[in-house]
PDB file of C-alpha atoms and ligand atoms in Angstrom:
ATOM      1  CA  UNK A   1     171.634  40.033 -56.562  1.00 46.00           C
ATOM      2  CA  UNK A   2     170.369  41.627 -53.084  1.00 47.00           C
ATOM      3  CA  UNK A   3     170.234  45.043 -54.531  1.00 53.00           C
ATOM      4  CA  UNK A   4     168.355  44.358 -57.379  1.00 51.00           C
ATOM      5  CA  UNK A   5     166.039  42.221 -55.158  1.00 49.00           C
ATOM      6  CA  UNK A   6     165.925  45.470 -53.569  1.00 52.00           C
ATOM      7  CA  UNK A   7     165.180  47.848 -56.042  1.00 49.00           C
ATOM      8  CA  UNK A   8     162.740  45.571 -57.588  1.00 48.00           C
ATOM      9  CA  UNK A   9     160.892  45.693 -54.528  1.00 48.00           C
ATOM     10  CA  UNK A  10     161.676  49.284 -53.951  1.00 48.00           C
ATOM     11  CA  UNK A  11     159.832  49.901 -57.381  1.00 50.00           C
ATOM     12  CA  UNK A  12     157.336  47.890 -56.575  1.00 48.00           C
ATOM     13  CA  UNK A  13     156.137  49.971 -53.383  1.00 47.00           C
ATOM     14  CA  UNK A  14     156.530  53.268 -55.176  1.00 46.00           C
ATOM     15  CA  UNK A  15     154.295  51.483 -58.330  1.00 47.00           C
ATOM     16  CA  UNK A  16     151.623  50.246 -55.600  1.00 46.00           C
ATOM     17  CA  UNK A  17     151.476  53.419 -53.776  1.00 45.00           C
ATOM     18  CA  UNK A  18     151.423  55.325 -56.826  1.00 45.00           C
ATOM     19  CA  UNK A  19     148.090  53.786 -58.012  1.00 46.00           C
ATOM     20  CA  UNK A  20     146.468  54.628 -54.901  1.00 44.00           C
ATOM     21  CA  UNK A  21     143.977  57.962 -55.421  1.00 46.00           C
ATOM     22  CA  UNK A  22     144.822  60.164 -52.252  1.00 47.00           C
ATOM     23  CA  UNK A  23     140.380  61.083 -52.391  1.00 52.00           C
ATOM     24  CA  UNK A  24     139.178  57.578 -52.779  1.00 53.00           C
ATOM     25  CA  UNK A  25     139.901  54.679 -51.035  1.00 58.00           C
ATOM     26  CA  UNK A  26     140.729  51.786 -52.785  1.00 67.00           C
ATOM     27  CA  UNK A  27     136.644  50.010 -53.566  1.00 78.00           C
ATOM     28  CA  UNK A  28     136.896  46.016 -52.895  1.00 81.00           C
ATOM     29  CA  UNK A  29     134.257  45.784 -55.936  1.00 84.00           C
ATOM     30  CA  UNK A  30     134.122  46.830 -59.554  1.00 89.00           C
ATOM     31  CA  UNK A  31     130.048  47.548 -59.764  1.00 96.00           C
ATOM     32  CA  UNK A  32     128.899  50.327 -61.178  1.00 97.00           C
ATOM     33  CA  UNK A  33     126.985  53.020 -59.308  1.00 97.00           C
ATOM     34  CA  UNK A  34     123.917  54.172 -60.767  1.00 96.00           C
ATOM     35  CA  UNK A  35     121.788  55.670 -58.684  1.00 97.00           C
ATOM     36  CA  UNK A  36     122.148  57.653 -54.918  1.00 97.00           C
ATOM     37  CA  UNK A  37     119.664  58.445 -52.142  1.00 98.00           C
ATOM     38  CA  UNK A  38     119.438  59.704 -48.358  1.00 98.00           C
ATOM     39  CA  UNK A  39     117.412  58.213 -46.087  1.00 98.00           C
ATOM     40  CA  UNK A  40     115.321  59.925 -43.445  1.00 97.00           C
ATOM     41  CA  UNK A  41     117.453  59.519 -40.765  1.00 96.00           C
ATOM     42  CA  UNK A  42     120.746  60.429 -42.697  1.00 97.00           C
ATOM     43  CA  UNK A  43     122.122  56.782 -44.295  1.00 98.00           C
ATOM     44  CA  UNK A  44     123.157  57.324 -47.981  1.00 98.00           C
ATOM     45  CA  UNK A  45     121.947  54.534 -50.057  1.00 98.00           C
ATOM     46  CA  UNK A  46     124.043  53.587 -53.307  1.00 98.00           C
ATOM     47  CA  UNK A  47     122.606  51.806 -56.027  1.00 98.00           C
ATOM     48  CA  UNK A  48     124.935  49.559 -57.760  1.00 98.00           C
ATOM     49  CA  UNK A  49     125.160  47.317 -60.872  1.00 97.00           C
ATOM     50  CA  UNK A  50     127.412  44.639 -62.899  1.00 96.00           C
ATOM     51  CA  UNK A  51     126.595  47.243 -66.426  1.00 93.00           C
ATOM     52  CA  UNK A  52     125.608  50.884 -66.716  1.00 93.00           C
ATOM     53  CA  UNK A  53     122.122  49.767 -67.319  1.00 95.00           C
ATOM     54  CA  UNK A  54     119.653  47.724 -65.733  1.00 97.00           C
ATOM     55  CA  UNK A  55     117.827  45.446 -69.136  1.00 97.00           C
ATOM     56  CA  UNK A  56     114.806  43.323 -68.957  1.00 98.00           C
ATOM     57  CA  UNK A  57     116.481  39.999 -67.621  1.00 98.00           C
ATOM     58  CA  UNK A  58     118.031  38.935 -64.255  1.00 98.00           C
ATOM     59  CA  UNK A  59     119.383  41.949 -62.754  1.00 98.00           C
ATOM     60  CA  UNK A  60     122.133  41.677 -59.998  1.00 98.00           C
ATOM     61  CA  UNK A  61     121.877  44.230 -57.429  1.00 98.00           C
ATOM     62  CA  UNK A  62     123.633  45.969 -54.874  1.00 98.00           C
ATOM     63  CA  UNK A  63     123.693  48.623 -52.081  1.00 98.00           C
ATOM     64  CA  UNK A  64     126.113  50.248 -50.071  1.00 98.00           C
ATOM     65  CA  UNK A  65     125.135  51.999 -47.137  1.00 98.00           C
ATOM     66  CA  UNK A  66     127.150  54.851 -45.166  1.00 97.00           C
ATOM     67  CA  UNK A  67     125.864  56.111 -42.129  1.00 97.00           C
ATOM     68  CA  UNK A  68     126.209  60.433 -41.367  1.00 96.00           C
ATOM     69  CA  UNK A  69     130.467  59.855 -40.442  1.00 96.00           C
ATOM     70  CA  UNK A  70     131.014  58.163 -43.799  1.00 95.00           C
ATOM     71  CA  UNK A  71     131.199  54.729 -41.908  1.00 96.00           C
ATOM     72  CA  UNK A  72     130.589  51.641 -44.006  1.00 95.00           C
ATOM     73  CA  UNK A  73     126.957  50.176 -42.433  1.00 97.00           C
ATOM     74  CA  UNK A  74     127.189  46.619 -42.325  1.00 97.00           C
ATOM     75  CA  UNK A  75     124.653  44.951 -39.946  1.00 96.00           C
ATOM     76  CA  UNK A  76     120.955  46.499 -41.984  1.00 98.00           C
ATOM     77  CA  UNK A  77     118.326  44.956 -42.841  1.00 98.00           C
ATOM     78  CA  UNK A  78     117.448  45.909 -46.403  1.00 98.00           C
ATOM     79  CA  UNK A  79     115.001  44.691 -48.781  1.00 98.00           C
ATOM     80  CA  UNK A  80     114.150  45.563 -52.488  1.00 98.00           C
ATOM     81  CA  UNK A  81     110.349  46.042 -54.467  1.00 98.00           C
ATOM     82  CA  UNK A  82     110.474  46.701 -57.561  1.00 98.00           C
ATOM     83  CA  UNK A  83     107.437  48.341 -58.626  1.00 98.00           C
ATOM     84  CA  UNK A  84     106.077  48.670 -62.045  1.00 98.00           C
ATOM     85  CA  UNK A  85     103.518  51.281 -62.496  1.00 97.00           C
ATOM     86  CA  UNK A  86     101.447  50.497 -65.688  1.00 96.00           C
ATOM     87  CA  UNK A  87      98.931  53.483 -64.746  1.00 93.00           C
ATOM     88  CA  UNK A  88      95.800  51.456 -64.368  1.00 95.00           C
ATOM     89  CA  UNK A  89      97.176  48.700 -62.400  1.00 96.00           C
ATOM     90  CA  UNK A  90     100.588  48.073 -60.353  1.00 97.00           C
ATOM     91  CA  UNK A  91     102.894  45.145 -60.451  1.00 97.00           C
ATOM     92  CA  UNK A  92     106.121  43.807 -59.117  1.00 98.00           C
ATOM     93  CA  UNK A  93     108.548  40.701 -60.468  1.00 98.00           C
ATOM     94  CA  UNK A  94     110.598  38.651 -59.027  1.00 98.00           C
ATOM     95  CA  UNK A  95     113.325  39.557 -56.590  1.00 98.00           C
ATOM     96  CA  UNK A  96     116.313  37.813 -54.546  1.00 98.00           C
ATOM     97  CA  UNK A  97     116.585  39.860 -51.482  1.00 98.00           C
ATOM     98  CA  UNK A  98     119.925  40.821 -50.329  1.00 98.00           C
ATOM     99  CA  UNK A  99     122.949  39.857 -47.878  1.00 98.00           C
ATOM    100  CA  UNK A 100     125.778  41.355 -46.889  1.00 98.00           C
ATOM    101  CA  UNK A 101     128.983  40.431 -48.618  1.00 97.00           C
ATOM    102  CA  UNK A 102     132.125  41.112 -46.208  1.00 95.00           C
ATOM    103  CA  UNK A 103     134.228  40.435 -49.912  1.00 95.00           C
ATOM    104  CA  UNK A 104     132.722  43.204 -51.519  1.00 95.00           C
ATOM    105  CA  UNK A 105     131.486  45.815 -48.805  1.00 95.00           C
ATOM    106  CA  UNK A 106     127.783  45.617 -49.963  1.00 98.00           C
ATOM    107  CA  UNK A 107     124.379  44.364 -50.516  1.00 98.00           C
ATOM    108  CA  UNK A 108     123.641  41.747 -52.640  1.00 98.00           C
ATOM    109  CA  UNK A 109     120.603  40.862 -54.471  1.00 98.00           C
ATOM    110  CA  UNK A 110     119.281  40.892 -58.151  1.00 98.00           C
ATOM    111  CA  UNK A 111     115.866  41.639 -59.201  1.00 98.00           C
ATOM    112  CA  UNK A 112     114.341  40.071 -62.996  1.00 98.00           C
ATOM    113  CA  UNK A 113     112.431  43.443 -64.600  1.00 98.00           C
ATOM    114  CA  UNK A 114     109.977  41.556 -66.555  1.00 96.00           C
ATOM    115  CA  UNK A 115     109.083  44.529 -69.009  1.00 96.00           C
ATOM    116  CA  UNK A 116     110.737  47.933 -70.430  1.00 97.00           C
ATOM    117  CA  UNK A 117     110.158  51.055 -69.684  1.00 97.00           C
ATOM    118  CA  UNK A 118     108.391  53.238 -71.609  1.00 96.00           C
ATOM    119  CA  UNK A 119     105.109  54.505 -72.633  1.00 92.00           C
ATOM    120  CA  UNK A 120     103.488  50.611 -71.147  1.00 92.00           C
ATOM    121  CA  UNK A 121     104.655  51.979 -67.571  1.00 96.00           C
ATOM    122  CA  UNK A 122     107.585  52.746 -65.315  1.00 98.00           C
ATOM    123  CA  UNK A 123     109.866  50.907 -63.217  1.00 98.00           C
ATOM    124  CA  UNK A 124     110.591  51.650 -59.531  1.00 98.00           C
ATOM    125  CA  UNK A 125     112.388  49.987 -56.606  1.00 98.00           C
ATOM    126  CA  UNK A 126     112.137  50.703 -53.174  1.00 98.00           C
ATOM    127  CA  UNK A 127     114.940  49.762 -51.004  1.00 98.00           C
ATOM    128  CA  UNK A 128     114.037  49.604 -47.135  1.00 98.00           C
ATOM    129  CA  UNK A 129     117.107  50.079 -45.012  1.00 98.00           C
ATOM    130  CA  UNK A 130     116.022  48.924 -41.164  1.00 96.00           C
ATOM    131  CA  UNK A 131     111.905  49.846 -42.132  1.00 94.00           C
ATOM    132  CA  UNK A 132     113.367  53.071 -43.919  1.00 97.00           C
ATOM    133  CA  UNK A 133     112.085  53.410 -47.716  1.00 97.00           C
ATOM    134  CA  UNK A 134     114.165  55.203 -50.173  1.00 98.00           C
ATOM    135  CA  UNK A 135     112.196  54.570 -53.627  1.00 98.00           C
ATOM    136  CA  UNK A 136     114.453  55.287 -57.235  1.00 98.00           C
ATOM    137  CA  UNK A 137     112.908  55.603 -60.928  1.00 97.00           C
ATOM    138  CA  UNK A 138     114.817  53.227 -62.093  1.00 97.00           C
ATOM    139  CA  UNK A 139     115.019  52.909 -66.786  1.00 97.00           C
ATOM    140  CA  UNK A 140     115.017  49.431 -67.825  1.00 98.00           C
ATOM    141  CA  UNK A 141     116.332  48.632 -71.575  1.00 97.00           C
ATOM    142  CA  UNK A 142     114.698  45.889 -73.529  1.00 96.00           C
ATOM    143  CA  UNK A 143     116.938  43.052 -74.379  1.00 95.00           C
ATOM    144  CA  UNK A 144     119.340  43.733 -77.689  1.00 93.00           C
ATOM    145  CA  UNK A 145     117.386  42.555 -80.588  1.00 92.00           C
ATOM    146  CA  UNK A 146     117.183  37.971 -80.788  1.00 92.00           C
ATOM    147  CA  UNK A 147     117.451  38.093 -77.393  1.00 97.00           C
ATOM    148  CA  UNK A 148     114.967  36.999 -74.132  1.00 98.00           C
ATOM    149  CA  UNK A 149     116.739  36.554 -70.903  1.00 98.00           C
ATOM    150  CA  UNK A 150     113.030  36.103 -68.439  1.00 98.00           C
ATOM    151  CA  UNK A 151     110.168  35.593 -70.287  1.00 98.00           C
ATOM    152  CA  UNK A 152     106.556  34.171 -68.486  1.00 98.00           C
ATOM    153  CA  UNK A 153     104.442  31.197 -69.441  1.00 98.00           C
ATOM    154  CA  UNK A 154     100.849  29.769 -68.451  1.00 98.00           C
ATOM    155  CA  UNK A 155     101.264  26.439 -66.909  1.00 98.00           C
ATOM    156  CA  UNK A 156      99.111  23.485 -67.852  1.00 98.00           C
ATOM    157  CA  UNK A 157      97.917  24.347 -63.638  1.00 97.00           C
ATOM    158  CA  UNK A 158      97.254  27.367 -64.485  1.00 97.00           C
ATOM    159  CA  UNK A 159     100.220  29.311 -62.578  1.00 97.00           C
ATOM    160  CA  UNK A 160     102.029  31.583 -63.990  1.00 98.00           C
ATOM    161  CA  UNK A 161     105.836  31.045 -64.432  1.00 98.00           C
ATOM    162  CA  UNK A 162     108.710  33.506 -64.795  1.00 98.00           C
ATOM    163  CA  UNK A 163     112.147  31.686 -66.283  1.00 98.00           C
ATOM    164  CA  UNK A 164     114.928  34.145 -66.675  1.00 98.00           C
ATOM    165  CA  UNK A 165     118.488  33.432 -67.707  1.00 98.00           C
ATOM    166  CA  UNK A 166     121.727  33.808 -64.893  1.00 98.00           C
ATOM    167  CA  UNK A 167     124.386  32.456 -66.216  1.00 98.00           C
ATOM    168  CA  UNK A 168     126.148  31.997 -68.995  1.00 98.00           C
ATOM    169  CA  UNK A 169     126.144  35.584 -68.576  1.00 94.00           C
ATOM    170  CA  UNK A 170     129.282  35.756 -71.074  1.00 95.00           C
ATOM    171  CA  UNK A 171     128.976  33.021 -72.972  1.00 97.00           C
ATOM    172  CA  UNK A 172     131.710  31.052 -75.299  1.00 98.00           C
ATOM    173  CA  UNK A 173     132.227  28.230 -77.612  1.00 98.00           C
ATOM    174  CA  UNK A 174     132.150  24.831 -75.942  1.00 98.00           C
ATOM    175  CA  UNK A 175     130.722  23.499 -72.549  1.00 98.00           C
ATOM    176  CA  UNK A 176     129.057  26.827 -70.646  1.00 98.00           C
ATOM    177  CA  UNK A 177     127.391  26.710 -67.254  1.00 98.00           C
ATOM    178  CA  UNK A 178     124.250  27.352 -67.464  1.00 98.00           C
ATOM    179  CA  UNK A 179     121.826  28.311 -64.364  1.00 98.00           C
ATOM    180  CA  UNK A 180     118.072  29.485 -64.558  1.00 98.00           C
ATOM    181  CA  UNK A 181     115.785  31.205 -61.556  1.00 98.00           C
ATOM    182  CA  UNK A 182     112.096  29.722 -61.857  1.00 98.00           C
ATOM    183  CA  UNK A 183     109.401  32.144 -59.502  1.00 98.00           C
ATOM    184  CA  UNK A 184     105.951  31.679 -59.828  1.00 98.00           C
ATOM    185  CA  UNK A 185     103.135  34.149 -59.436  1.00 98.00           C
ATOM    186  CA  UNK A 186     101.412  34.086 -56.153  1.00 97.00           C
ATOM    187  CA  UNK A 187      99.825  37.216 -57.181  1.00 97.00           C
ATOM    188  CA  UNK A 188     101.034  40.288 -59.204  1.00 97.00           C
ATOM    189  CA  UNK A 189     102.924  41.411 -56.007  1.00 97.00           C
ATOM    190  CA  UNK A 190     104.649  38.436 -54.798  1.00 98.00           C
ATOM    191  CA  UNK A 191     106.711  35.602 -57.184  1.00 98.00           C
ATOM    192  CA  UNK A 192     108.433  33.127 -55.033  1.00 98.00           C
ATOM    193  CA  UNK A 193     110.547  30.933 -56.300  1.00 98.00           C
ATOM    194  CA  UNK A 194     109.872  27.263 -58.003  1.00 98.00           C
ATOM    195  CA  UNK A 195     111.117  24.789 -56.234  1.00 97.00           C
ATOM    196  CA  UNK A 196     109.714  21.607 -57.106  1.00 94.00           C
ATOM    197  CA  UNK A 197     110.409  21.100 -60.996  1.00 98.00           C
ATOM    198  CA  UNK A 198     112.330  18.644 -62.923  1.00 98.00           C
ATOM    199  CA  UNK A 199     113.699  20.127 -66.216  1.00 98.00           C
ATOM    200  CA  UNK A 200     114.397  19.129 -69.959  1.00 98.00           C
ATOM    201  CA  UNK A 201     116.545  20.104 -71.701  1.00 98.00           C
ATOM    202  CA  UNK A 202     117.675  20.922 -75.174  1.00 98.00           C
ATOM    203  CA  UNK A 203     119.497  24.197 -77.165  1.00 98.00           C
ATOM    204  CA  UNK A 204     119.036  25.044 -80.357  1.00 98.00           C
ATOM    205  CA  UNK A 205     120.400  26.521 -83.235  1.00 98.00           C
ATOM    206  CA  UNK A 206     117.220  27.872 -85.225  1.00 97.00           C
ATOM    207  CA  UNK A 207     119.188  29.653 -88.126  1.00 96.00           C
ATOM    208  CA  UNK A 208     120.744  26.796 -89.319  1.00 96.00           C
ATOM    209  CA  UNK A 209     118.518  24.196 -87.691  1.00 95.00           C
ATOM    210  CA  UNK A 210     120.968  22.249 -85.314  1.00 97.00           C
ATOM    211  CA  UNK A 211     121.356  21.507 -81.811  1.00 98.00           C
ATOM    212  CA  UNK A 212     124.153  19.917 -79.914  1.00 98.00           C
ATOM    213  CA  UNK A 213     125.243  16.833 -77.614  1.00 98.00           C
ATOM    214  CA  UNK A 214     126.091  16.114 -74.291  1.00 98.00           C
ATOM    215  CA  UNK A 215     124.122  18.914 -72.261  1.00 98.00           C
ATOM    216  CA  UNK A 216     123.296  18.746 -68.995  1.00 98.00           C
ATOM    217  CA  UNK A 217     119.638  19.521 -67.676  1.00 98.00           C
ATOM    218  CA  UNK A 218     119.779  21.546 -65.145  1.00 98.00           C
ATOM    219  CA  UNK A 219     118.373  20.500 -61.779  1.00 98.00           C
ATOM    220  CA  UNK A 220     117.274  22.299 -58.343  1.00 98.00           C
ATOM    221  CA  UNK A 221     120.038  23.408 -56.443  1.00 98.00           C
ATOM    222  CA  UNK A 222     118.349  25.935 -53.646  1.00 97.00           C
ATOM    223  CA  UNK A 223     116.044  28.688 -53.685  1.00 98.00           C
ATOM    224  CA  UNK A 224     114.310  28.422 -57.666  1.00 98.00           C
ATOM    225  CA  UNK A 225     117.612  27.924 -58.553  1.00 98.00           C
ATOM    226  CA  UNK A 226     118.167  25.756 -61.457  1.00 98.00           C
ATOM    227  CA  UNK A 227     121.569  24.643 -62.767  1.00 98.00           C
ATOM    228  CA  UNK A 228     123.421  22.243 -65.956  1.00 98.00           C
ATOM    229  CA  UNK A 229     125.806  22.555 -68.663  1.00 98.00           C
ATOM    230  CA  UNK A 230     125.043  24.026 -72.011  1.00 98.00           C
ATOM    231  CA  UNK A 231     126.785  22.784 -75.305  1.00 98.00           C
ATOM    232  CA  UNK A 232     127.756  26.234 -77.397  1.00 98.00           C
ATOM    233  CA  UNK A 233     128.978  24.553 -80.263  1.00 98.00           C
ATOM    234  CA  UNK A 234     129.419  27.430 -82.388  1.00 97.00           C
ATOM    235  CA  UNK A 235     128.687  31.750 -82.074  1.00 97.00           C
ATOM    236  CA  UNK A 236     125.308  32.776 -82.994  1.00 97.00           C
ATOM    237  CA  UNK A 237     121.699  32.197 -82.446  1.00 97.00           C
ATOM    238  CA  UNK A 238     120.562  29.712 -79.651  1.00 98.00           C
ATOM    239  CA  UNK A 239     117.356  28.616 -78.429  1.00 98.00           C
ATOM    240  CA  UNK A 240     117.310  27.224 -74.617  1.00 98.00           C
ATOM    241  CA  UNK A 241     114.495  24.520 -74.907  1.00 98.00           C
ATOM    242  CA  UNK A 242     113.281  24.194 -71.704  1.00 98.00           C
ATOM    243  CA  UNK A 243     110.420  21.677 -71.104  1.00 98.00           C
ATOM    244  CA  UNK A 244     109.206  22.111 -67.503  1.00 98.00           C
ATOM    245  CA  UNK A 245     107.294  19.117 -65.528  1.00 98.00           C
ATOM    246  CA  UNK A 246     105.877  18.150 -62.356  1.00 97.00           C
ATOM    247  CA  UNK A 247     106.658  14.668 -61.384  1.00 94.00           C
ATOM    248  CA  UNK A 248     105.480  13.195 -64.924  1.00 94.00           C
ATOM    249  CA  UNK A 249     103.123  16.238 -65.392  1.00 98.00           C
ATOM    250  CA  UNK A 250     104.039  18.528 -68.215  1.00 98.00           C
ATOM    251  CA  UNK A 251     103.308  22.171 -66.582  1.00 98.00           C
ATOM    252  CA  UNK A 252     105.069  24.028 -69.373  1.00 98.00           C
ATOM    253  CA  UNK A 253     106.551  21.562 -72.660  1.00 98.00           C
ATOM    254  CA  UNK A 254     108.475  24.778 -73.843  1.00 98.00           C
ATOM    255  CA  UNK A 255     109.465  27.572 -71.934  1.00 98.00           C
ATOM    256  CA  UNK A 256     112.420  29.208 -74.567  1.00 98.00           C
ATOM    257  CA  UNK A 257     115.542  31.577 -73.888  1.00 98.00           C
ATOM    258  CA  UNK A 258     116.610  32.599 -76.694  1.00 98.00           C
ATOM    259  CA  UNK A 259     120.451  34.188 -77.184  1.00 97.00           C
ATOM    260  CA  UNK A 260     123.028  35.743 -79.035  1.00 96.00           C
ATOM    261  CA  UNK A 261     126.800  35.127 -79.403  1.00 96.00           C
TER     262      UNK A 261
HETATM  263 CU1   CU B 301     104.456  46.048 -66.658  1.00 79.69          CU
END
């Protein structure tokens, strides 16, 4: 019996050591590297994402930093500035500045890209590491047909509100966590989180003209994030109807987002 356990243990260790790549140290994360650059002082900056493509949506974006000797830099100040150059004007978009995670050994932040790259203009993401900027050209894909993961609405208070879907990222039949980021346009370069809204919520399946029961309206949980629950009773096209209110004043009657699964 003891012998059998030893053999089992030995083969397990053997498997583990065989699966290790000798050239690359094991990565503590499963993100996809989409670009790389080096700052003026020689810090190498890797840009990573959850998917190969950035798209018109709330995109988690990660940065890994290494010094000239190849050692991880864990205590830098990193900021993101998305810029869209539309020939006659420039604008930015909502952004969540990155913070270092010791779990993934990456700086983790997010950018809402509000339009696709194309004839209308092109996007750059400026990443500043301790006041040293590097600029990445990023290509932003249009969201898939019949989906709308982010949209901007003019409020009854004359302000512009951008509503972006964070969760569900992988919708399923049944109850799903619902998480939104709501940002307000202060000017073309600044889109701070909007923290003071009350949201009424009802999902609809437009192709079949029905909704679903037991949804939970999203409430503010910090930094412009609103969390609730959405019940998808079947697969297909779903529209999330969101009514944005400030106290009893309706700011946006129907800020709707679309998803499809
Ligand atoms: Cu634009």
